[in-house]
CSV table of C-alpha atoms and ligand atoms in Angstrom, one decimal:
chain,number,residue,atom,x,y,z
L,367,UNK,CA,0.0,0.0,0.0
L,368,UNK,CA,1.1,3.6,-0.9
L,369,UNK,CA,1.8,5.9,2.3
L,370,UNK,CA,-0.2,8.9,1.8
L,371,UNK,CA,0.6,12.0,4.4
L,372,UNK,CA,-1.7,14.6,5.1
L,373,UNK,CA,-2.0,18.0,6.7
L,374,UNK,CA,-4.0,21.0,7.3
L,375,UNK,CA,-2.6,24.0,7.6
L,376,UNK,CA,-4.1,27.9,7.4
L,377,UNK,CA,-2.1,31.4,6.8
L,378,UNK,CA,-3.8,35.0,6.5
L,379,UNK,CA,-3.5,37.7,4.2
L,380,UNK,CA,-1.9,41.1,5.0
L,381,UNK,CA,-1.9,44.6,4.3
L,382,UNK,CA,1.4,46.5,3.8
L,383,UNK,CA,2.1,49.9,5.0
L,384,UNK,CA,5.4,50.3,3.2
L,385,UNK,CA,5.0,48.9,-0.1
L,386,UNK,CA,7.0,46.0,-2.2
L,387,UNK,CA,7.3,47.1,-6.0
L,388,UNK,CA,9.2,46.0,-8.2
L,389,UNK,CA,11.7,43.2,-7.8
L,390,UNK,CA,15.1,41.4,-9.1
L,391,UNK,CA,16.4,38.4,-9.6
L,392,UNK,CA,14.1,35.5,-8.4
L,393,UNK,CA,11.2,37.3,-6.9
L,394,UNK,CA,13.0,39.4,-4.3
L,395,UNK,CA,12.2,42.9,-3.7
L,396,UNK,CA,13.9,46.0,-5.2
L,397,UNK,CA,13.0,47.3,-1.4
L,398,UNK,CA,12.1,46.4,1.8
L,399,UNK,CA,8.1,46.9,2.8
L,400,UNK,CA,6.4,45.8,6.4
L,401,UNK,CA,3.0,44.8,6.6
L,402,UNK,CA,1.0,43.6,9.2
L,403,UNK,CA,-1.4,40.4,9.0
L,404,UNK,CA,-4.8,39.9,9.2
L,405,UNK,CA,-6.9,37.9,11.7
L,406,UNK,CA,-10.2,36.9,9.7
L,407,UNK,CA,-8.7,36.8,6.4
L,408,UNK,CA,-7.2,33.7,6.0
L,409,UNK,CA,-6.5,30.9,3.5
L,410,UNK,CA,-7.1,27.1,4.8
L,411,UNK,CA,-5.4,24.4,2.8
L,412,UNK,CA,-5.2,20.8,2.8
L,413,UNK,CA,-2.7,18.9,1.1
L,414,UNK,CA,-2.4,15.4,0.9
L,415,UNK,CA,1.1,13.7,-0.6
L,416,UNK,CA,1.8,10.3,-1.9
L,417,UNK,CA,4.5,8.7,-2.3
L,418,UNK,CA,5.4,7.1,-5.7
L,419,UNK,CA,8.6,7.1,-8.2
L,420,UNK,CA,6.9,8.7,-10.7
L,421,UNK,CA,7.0,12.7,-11.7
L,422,UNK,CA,5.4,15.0,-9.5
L,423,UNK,CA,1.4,15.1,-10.5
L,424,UNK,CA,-0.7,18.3,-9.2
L,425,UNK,CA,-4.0,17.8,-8.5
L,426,UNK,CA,-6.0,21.3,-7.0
L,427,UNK,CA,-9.3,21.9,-5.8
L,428,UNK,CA,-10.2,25.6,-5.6
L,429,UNK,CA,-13.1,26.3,-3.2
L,430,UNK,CA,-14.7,22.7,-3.7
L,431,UNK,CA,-14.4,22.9,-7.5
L,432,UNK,CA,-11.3,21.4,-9.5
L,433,UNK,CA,-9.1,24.3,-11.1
L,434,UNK,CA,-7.1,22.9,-13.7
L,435,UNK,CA,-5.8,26.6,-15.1
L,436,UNK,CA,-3.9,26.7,-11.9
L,437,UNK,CA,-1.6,24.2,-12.2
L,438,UNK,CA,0.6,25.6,-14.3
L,439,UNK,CA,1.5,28.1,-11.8
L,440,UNK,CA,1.6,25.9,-9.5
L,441,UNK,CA,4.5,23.4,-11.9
L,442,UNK,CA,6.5,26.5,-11.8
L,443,UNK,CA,6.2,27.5,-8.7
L,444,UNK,CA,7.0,23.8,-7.7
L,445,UNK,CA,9.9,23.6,-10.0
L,446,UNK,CA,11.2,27.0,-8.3
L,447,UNK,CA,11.2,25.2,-5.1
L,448,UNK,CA,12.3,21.9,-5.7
L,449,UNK,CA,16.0,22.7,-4.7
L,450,UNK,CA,14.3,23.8,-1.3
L,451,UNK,CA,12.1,20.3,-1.3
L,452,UNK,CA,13.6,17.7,-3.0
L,453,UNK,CA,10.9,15.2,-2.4
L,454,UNK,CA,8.5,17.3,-4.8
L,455,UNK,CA,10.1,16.0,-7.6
L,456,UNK,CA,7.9,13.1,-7.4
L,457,UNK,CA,4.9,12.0,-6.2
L,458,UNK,CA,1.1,13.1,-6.4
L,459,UNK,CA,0.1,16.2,-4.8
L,460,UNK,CA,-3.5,16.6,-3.5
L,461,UNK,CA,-4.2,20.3,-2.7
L,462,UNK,CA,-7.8,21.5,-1.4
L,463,UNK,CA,-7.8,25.3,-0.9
L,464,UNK,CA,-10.7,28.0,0.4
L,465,UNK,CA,-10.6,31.7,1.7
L,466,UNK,CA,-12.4,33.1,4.3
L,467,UNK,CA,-12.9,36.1,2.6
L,468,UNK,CA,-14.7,37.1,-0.6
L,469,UNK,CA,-12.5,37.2,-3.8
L,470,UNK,CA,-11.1,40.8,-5.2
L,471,UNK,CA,-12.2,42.6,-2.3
L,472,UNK,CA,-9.3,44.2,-1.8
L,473,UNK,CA,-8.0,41.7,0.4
L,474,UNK,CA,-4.6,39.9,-0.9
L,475,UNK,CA,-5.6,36.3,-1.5
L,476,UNK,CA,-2.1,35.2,-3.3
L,477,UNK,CA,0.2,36.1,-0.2
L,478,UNK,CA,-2.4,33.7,2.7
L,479,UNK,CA,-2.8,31.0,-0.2
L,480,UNK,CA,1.2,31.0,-1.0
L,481,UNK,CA,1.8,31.2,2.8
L,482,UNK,CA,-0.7,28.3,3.6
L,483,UNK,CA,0.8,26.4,1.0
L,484,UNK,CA,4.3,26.4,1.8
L,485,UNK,CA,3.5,25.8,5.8
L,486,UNK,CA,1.9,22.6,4.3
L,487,UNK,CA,4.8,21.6,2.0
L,488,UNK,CA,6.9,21.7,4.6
L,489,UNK,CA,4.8,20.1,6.9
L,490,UNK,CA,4.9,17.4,4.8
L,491,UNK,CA,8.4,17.3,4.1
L,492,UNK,CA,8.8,16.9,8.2
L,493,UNK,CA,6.3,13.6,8.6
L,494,UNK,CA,8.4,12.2,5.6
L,495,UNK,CA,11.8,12.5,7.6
L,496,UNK,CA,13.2,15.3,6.4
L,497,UNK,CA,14.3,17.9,9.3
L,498,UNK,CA,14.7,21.6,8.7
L,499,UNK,CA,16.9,23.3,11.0
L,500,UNK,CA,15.3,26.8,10.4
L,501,UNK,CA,12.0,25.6,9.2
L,502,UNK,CA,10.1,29.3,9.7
L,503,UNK,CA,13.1,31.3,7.3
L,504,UNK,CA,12.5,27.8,4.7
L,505,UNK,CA,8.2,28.6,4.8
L,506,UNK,CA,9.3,31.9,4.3
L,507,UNK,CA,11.4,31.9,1.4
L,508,UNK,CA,9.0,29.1,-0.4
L,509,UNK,CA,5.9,31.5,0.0
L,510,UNK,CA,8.2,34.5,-1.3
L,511,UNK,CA,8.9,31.9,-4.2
L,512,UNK,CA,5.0,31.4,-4.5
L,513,UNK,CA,4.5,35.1,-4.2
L,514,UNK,CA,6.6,37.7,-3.0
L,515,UNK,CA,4.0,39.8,-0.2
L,516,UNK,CA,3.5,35.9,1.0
L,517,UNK,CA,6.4,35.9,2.9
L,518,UNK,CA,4.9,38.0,5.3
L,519,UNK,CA,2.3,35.8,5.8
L,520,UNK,CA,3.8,33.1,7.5
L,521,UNK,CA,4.2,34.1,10.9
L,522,UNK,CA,1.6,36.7,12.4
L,523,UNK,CA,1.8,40.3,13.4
L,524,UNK,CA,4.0,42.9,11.4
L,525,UNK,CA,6.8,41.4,9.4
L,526,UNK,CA,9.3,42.8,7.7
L,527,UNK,CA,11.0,41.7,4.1
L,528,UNK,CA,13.9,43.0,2.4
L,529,UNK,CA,17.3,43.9,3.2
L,530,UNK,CA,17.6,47.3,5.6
L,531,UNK,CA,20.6,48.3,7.2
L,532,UNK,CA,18.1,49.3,10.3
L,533,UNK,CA,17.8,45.6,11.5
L,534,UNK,CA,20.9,43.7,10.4
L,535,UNK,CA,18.8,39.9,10.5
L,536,UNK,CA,16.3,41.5,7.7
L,537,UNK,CA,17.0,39.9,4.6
L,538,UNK,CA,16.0,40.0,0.8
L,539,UNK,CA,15.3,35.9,0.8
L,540,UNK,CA,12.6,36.0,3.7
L,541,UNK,CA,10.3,37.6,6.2
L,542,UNK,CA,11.5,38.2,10.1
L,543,UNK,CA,9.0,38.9,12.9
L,544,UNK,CA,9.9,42.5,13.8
L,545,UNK,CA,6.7,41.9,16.9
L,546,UNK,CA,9.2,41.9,19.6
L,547,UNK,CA,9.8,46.0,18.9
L,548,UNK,CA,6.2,47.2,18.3
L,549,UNK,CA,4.6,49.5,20.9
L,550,UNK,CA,1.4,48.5,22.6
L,551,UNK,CA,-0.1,50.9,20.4
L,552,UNK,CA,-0.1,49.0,17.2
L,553,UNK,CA,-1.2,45.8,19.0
L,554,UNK,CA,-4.6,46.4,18.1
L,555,UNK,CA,-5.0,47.7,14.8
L,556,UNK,CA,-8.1,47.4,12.9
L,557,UNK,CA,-8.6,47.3,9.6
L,558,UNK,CA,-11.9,48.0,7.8
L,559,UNK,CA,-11.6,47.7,4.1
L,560,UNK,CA,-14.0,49.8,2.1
L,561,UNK,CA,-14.8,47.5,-1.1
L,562,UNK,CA,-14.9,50.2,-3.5
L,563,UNK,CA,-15.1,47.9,-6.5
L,564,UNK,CA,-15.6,44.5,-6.4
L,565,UNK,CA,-14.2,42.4,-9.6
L,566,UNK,CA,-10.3,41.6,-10.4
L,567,UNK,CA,-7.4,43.6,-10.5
L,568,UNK,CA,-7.1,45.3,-13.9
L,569,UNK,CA,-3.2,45.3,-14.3
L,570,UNK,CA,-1.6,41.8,-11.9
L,571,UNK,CA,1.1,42.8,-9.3
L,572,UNK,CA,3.4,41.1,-11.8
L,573,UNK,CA,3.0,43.2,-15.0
L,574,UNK,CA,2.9,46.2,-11.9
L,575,UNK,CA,6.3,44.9,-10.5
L,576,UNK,CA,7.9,44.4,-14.1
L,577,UNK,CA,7.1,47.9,-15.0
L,578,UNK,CA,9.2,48.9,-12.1
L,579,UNK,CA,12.6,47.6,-14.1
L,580,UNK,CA,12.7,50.8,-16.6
L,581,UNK,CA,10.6,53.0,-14.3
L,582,UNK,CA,11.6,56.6,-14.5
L,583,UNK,CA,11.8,57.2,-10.5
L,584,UNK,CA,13.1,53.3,-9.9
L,585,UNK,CA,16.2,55.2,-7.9
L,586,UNK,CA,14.0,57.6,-6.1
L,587,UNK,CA,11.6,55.0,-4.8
L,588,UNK,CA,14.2,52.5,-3.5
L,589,UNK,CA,15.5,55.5,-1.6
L,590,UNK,CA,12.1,56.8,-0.5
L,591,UNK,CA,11.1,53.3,0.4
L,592,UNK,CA,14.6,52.8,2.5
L,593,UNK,CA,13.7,55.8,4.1
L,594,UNK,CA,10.1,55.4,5.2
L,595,UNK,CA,11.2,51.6,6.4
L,596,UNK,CA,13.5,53.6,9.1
L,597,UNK,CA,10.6,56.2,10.1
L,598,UNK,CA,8.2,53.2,10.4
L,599,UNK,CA,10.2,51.1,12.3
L,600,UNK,CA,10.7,54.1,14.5
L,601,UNK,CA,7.1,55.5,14.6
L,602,UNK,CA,6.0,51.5,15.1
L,603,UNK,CA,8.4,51.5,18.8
L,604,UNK,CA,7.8,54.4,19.9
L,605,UNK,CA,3.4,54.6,19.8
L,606,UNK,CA,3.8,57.3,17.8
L,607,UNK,CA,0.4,57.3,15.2
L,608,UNK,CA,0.8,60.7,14.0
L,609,UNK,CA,4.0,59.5,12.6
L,610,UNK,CA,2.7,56.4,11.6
L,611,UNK,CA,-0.2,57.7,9.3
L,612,UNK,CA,2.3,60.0,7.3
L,613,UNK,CA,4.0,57.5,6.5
L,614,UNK,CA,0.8,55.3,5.3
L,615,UNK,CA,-0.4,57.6,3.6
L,616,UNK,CA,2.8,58.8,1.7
L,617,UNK,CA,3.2,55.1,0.7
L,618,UNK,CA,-0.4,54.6,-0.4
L,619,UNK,CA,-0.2,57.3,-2.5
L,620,UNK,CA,3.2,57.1,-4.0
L,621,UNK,CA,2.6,53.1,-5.3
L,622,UNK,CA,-0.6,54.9,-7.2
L,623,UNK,CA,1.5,57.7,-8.7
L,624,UNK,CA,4.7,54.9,-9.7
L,625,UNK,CA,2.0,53.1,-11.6
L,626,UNK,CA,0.5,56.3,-13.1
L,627,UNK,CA,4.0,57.3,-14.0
L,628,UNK,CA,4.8,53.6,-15.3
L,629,UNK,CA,5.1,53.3,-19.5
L,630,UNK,CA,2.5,52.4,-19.8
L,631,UNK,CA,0.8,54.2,-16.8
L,632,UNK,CA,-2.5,53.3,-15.6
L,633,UNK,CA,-5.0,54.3,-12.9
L,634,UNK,CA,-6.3,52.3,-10.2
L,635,UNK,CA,-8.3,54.6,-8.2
L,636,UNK,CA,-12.0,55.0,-8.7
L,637,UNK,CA,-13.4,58.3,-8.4
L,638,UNK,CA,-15.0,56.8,-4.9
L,639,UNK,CA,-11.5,56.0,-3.7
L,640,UNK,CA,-10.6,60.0,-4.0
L,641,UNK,CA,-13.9,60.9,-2.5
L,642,UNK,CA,-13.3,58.5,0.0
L,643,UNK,CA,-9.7,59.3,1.1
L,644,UNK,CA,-10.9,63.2,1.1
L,645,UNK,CA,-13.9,62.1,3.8
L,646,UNK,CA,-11.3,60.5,5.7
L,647,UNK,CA,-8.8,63.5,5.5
L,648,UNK,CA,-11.3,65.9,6.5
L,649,UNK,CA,-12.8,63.4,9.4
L,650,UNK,CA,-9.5,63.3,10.9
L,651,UNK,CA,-9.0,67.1,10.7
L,652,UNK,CA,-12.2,68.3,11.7
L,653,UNK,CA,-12.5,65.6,15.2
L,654,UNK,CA,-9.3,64.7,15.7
L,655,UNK,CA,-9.8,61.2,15.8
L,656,UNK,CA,-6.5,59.2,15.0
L,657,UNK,CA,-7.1,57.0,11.5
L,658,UNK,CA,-5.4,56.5,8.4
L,659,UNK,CA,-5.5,54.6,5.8
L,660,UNK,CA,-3.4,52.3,3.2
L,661,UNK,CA,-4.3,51.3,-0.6
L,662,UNK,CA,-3.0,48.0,-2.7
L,663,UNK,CA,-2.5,48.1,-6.3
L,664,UNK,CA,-6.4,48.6,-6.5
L,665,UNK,CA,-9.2,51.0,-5.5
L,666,UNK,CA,-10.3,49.9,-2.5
L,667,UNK,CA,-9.1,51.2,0.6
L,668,UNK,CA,-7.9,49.6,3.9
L,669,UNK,CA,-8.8,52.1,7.0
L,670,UNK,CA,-6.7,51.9,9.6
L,671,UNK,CA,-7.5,52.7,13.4
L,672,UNK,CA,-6.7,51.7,17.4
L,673,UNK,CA,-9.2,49.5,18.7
L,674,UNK,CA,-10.1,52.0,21.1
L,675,UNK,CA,-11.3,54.6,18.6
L,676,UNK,CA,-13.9,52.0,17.3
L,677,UNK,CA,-16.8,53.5,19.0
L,678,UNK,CA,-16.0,56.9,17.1
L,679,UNK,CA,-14.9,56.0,13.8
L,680,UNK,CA,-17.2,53.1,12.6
L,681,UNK,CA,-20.2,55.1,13.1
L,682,UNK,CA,-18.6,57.9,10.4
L,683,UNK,CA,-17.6,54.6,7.8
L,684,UNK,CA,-21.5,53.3,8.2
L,685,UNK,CA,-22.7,57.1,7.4
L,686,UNK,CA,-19.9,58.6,4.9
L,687,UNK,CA,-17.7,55.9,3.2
L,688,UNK,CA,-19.9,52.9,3.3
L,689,UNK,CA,-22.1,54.7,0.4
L,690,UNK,CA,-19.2,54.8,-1.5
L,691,UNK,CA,-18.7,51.5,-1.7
L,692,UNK,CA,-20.2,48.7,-3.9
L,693,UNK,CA,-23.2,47.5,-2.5
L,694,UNK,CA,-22.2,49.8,0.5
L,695,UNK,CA,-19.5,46.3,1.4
L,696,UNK,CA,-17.3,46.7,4.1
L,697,UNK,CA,-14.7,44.2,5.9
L,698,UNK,CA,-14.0,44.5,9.2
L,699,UNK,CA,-10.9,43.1,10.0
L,700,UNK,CA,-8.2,43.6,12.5
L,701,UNK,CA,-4.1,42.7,13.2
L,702,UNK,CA,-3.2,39.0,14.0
L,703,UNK,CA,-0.5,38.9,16.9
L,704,UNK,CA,1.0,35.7,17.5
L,705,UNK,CA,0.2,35.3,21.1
L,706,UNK,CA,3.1,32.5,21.7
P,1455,PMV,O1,3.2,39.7,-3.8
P,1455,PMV,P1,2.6,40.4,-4.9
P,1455,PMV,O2,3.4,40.1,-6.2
P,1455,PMV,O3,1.2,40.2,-5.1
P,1455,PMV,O4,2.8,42.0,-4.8
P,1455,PMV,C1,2.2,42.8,-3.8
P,1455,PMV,C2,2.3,44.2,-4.0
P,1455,PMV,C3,1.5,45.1,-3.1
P,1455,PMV,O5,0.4,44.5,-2.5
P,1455,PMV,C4,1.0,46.3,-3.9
P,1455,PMV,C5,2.4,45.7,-2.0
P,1455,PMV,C6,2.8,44.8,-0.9
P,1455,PMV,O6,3.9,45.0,-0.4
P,1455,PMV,O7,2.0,43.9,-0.5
């Protein structure tokens, strides 16, 4: 009888505050970026692997329904990793995958699936024999290898990728937990993400990325990238949210204008997203309440708060931003923090 080894294993999606884009060489980043993950957006994956001498056969369920077009992603991402796992060369690989969120809502589904699906490989890997001597930096660099954001979602709370002199352990191949050096301030972050427009993306991060090689202002945003990691990782010890939300905000915006300025440029934002982002500006300015807010390579927008604002600022998304949205959708989310 063939031995057949299974495991279950879930990872969640996150939302970065200083942006990855643009990369080199094998899908590391042209800068370093920190995000921080979610806690009820998450991908849940079961994989099931048995053994046989013959070459590695995919087999992937999508949400209960069989999605063939995937598996050529999932060959080369595979073949990317094989070095890593030598034991995928063979083999038939089961994989069963669903999110806990609703697709293209703004929430990143490729870094929690990527992440879920390298904790799994390796998982495997172990219960065949193998041992992995730093098995979180080896999830870390297969989910990067998957997709690059995914590297920050395999261990909770805010993460940083990408070499920075700031923390000498950081590093271009993986993710490090930076959780250790976060003030009690940015524990509790919640994130309510104002579906401006459902539907997919209409440029992928990777034609984004690529346009980054010949981008006019490649040299300025590496610098102002490096720059806004060392503010952040300041602003993120010391409590300080004014700080914080500059920085947020100035990140947000500048990924929109790198792809505006990209040849060819495009736009991203809906007219809702401006209207949006002005309600919030003037909310903050006119009652003082503490929020900011951070955008992907889309137009929806990811509002950002304390937990103990809650009572004053979900009342003003419900009246002013949730009109703005499709089908007035919001997510309420908040930060994951590894607890152990
Ligand atoms: O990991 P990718 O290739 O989907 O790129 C993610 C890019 C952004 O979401 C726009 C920024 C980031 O750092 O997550």
């Amino acid at each position: 009888m063939q031995q057949i080894i299974k495991t279950y294993q879930d990872a969640p999606s996150n939302i970065a505050i200083v942006k990855y884009w643009g990369k080199k060489g094998l899908q590391e980043p042209q800068n370093p970026s920190v995000s921080f993950t979610l806690s009820k957006a998450l991908t849940k994956t079961n994989v099931q692997y048995e053994l046989t001498d013959n070459k590695l056969n995919i087999n992937f369920i999508f949400e209960g329904k069989e999605k063939d077009s995937f598996i050529p992603k999932l060959n080369f991402f595979i073949k990317n990793i094989e070095h890593l796992l030598p034991y995928l060369k063979s083999g038939n690989l089961f994989i069963e995958t669903e999110n806990t969120f609703p697709h293209s809502s703004g929430i990143a589904s490729s870094a929690s699936s990527m992440a879920s699906l390298a904790k799994s490989l390796v998982d495997i890997s172990e219960k065949i024999g193998n041992s992995h001597t730093n098995k979180q930096v080896l999830i870390s660099e297969i989910a990067r290898l998957g997709s690059g954001s995914a590297c920050r979602s395999t261990q909770e709370g805010w993460i940083l990728w990408g070499k920075t002199p700031v923390i000498s352990e950081s590093s271009d191949a993986y993710g490090i937990s930076v959780n250790t050096s976060v003030h009690s301030n940015f524990e509790d972050l919640q994130d309510s993400i104002l579906v401006i427009r459902k539907g997919s993306k209409a440029v992928s991060s990777t034609v984004g990325h690529s346009l980054m090689n010949n981008h006019p202002y490649k040299q300025g945003r590496i610098n102002q990238a490096n720059s806004n990691i060392a503010k952040l990782l300041k602003a993120l010890g010391t409590g300080d949210f004014e700080q914080f939300a500059i920085i947020c905000e100035e990140e947000a915006l500048s990924l929109h204008a790198l792809m505006m300025s990209s040849s060819p440029g495009y736009t991203l934002m809906a007219p809702e997203t401006l209207e949006a982002i002005n309600r919030i500006q003037e909310f903050r300015k006119n009652s003082q309440v503490p929020l900011t807010f951070t955008l992907d390579a889309g137009p929806n927008i990811h509002l950002i708060y304390q937990k103990k604002h809650i009572r004053l600022i979900q009342p003003f998304i419900k009246e002013h931003l949730a009109p703005l949205c499709e089908d007035q959708t919001v997510i309420y989310d908040e930060i994951s923090m590894q607890t152990n």
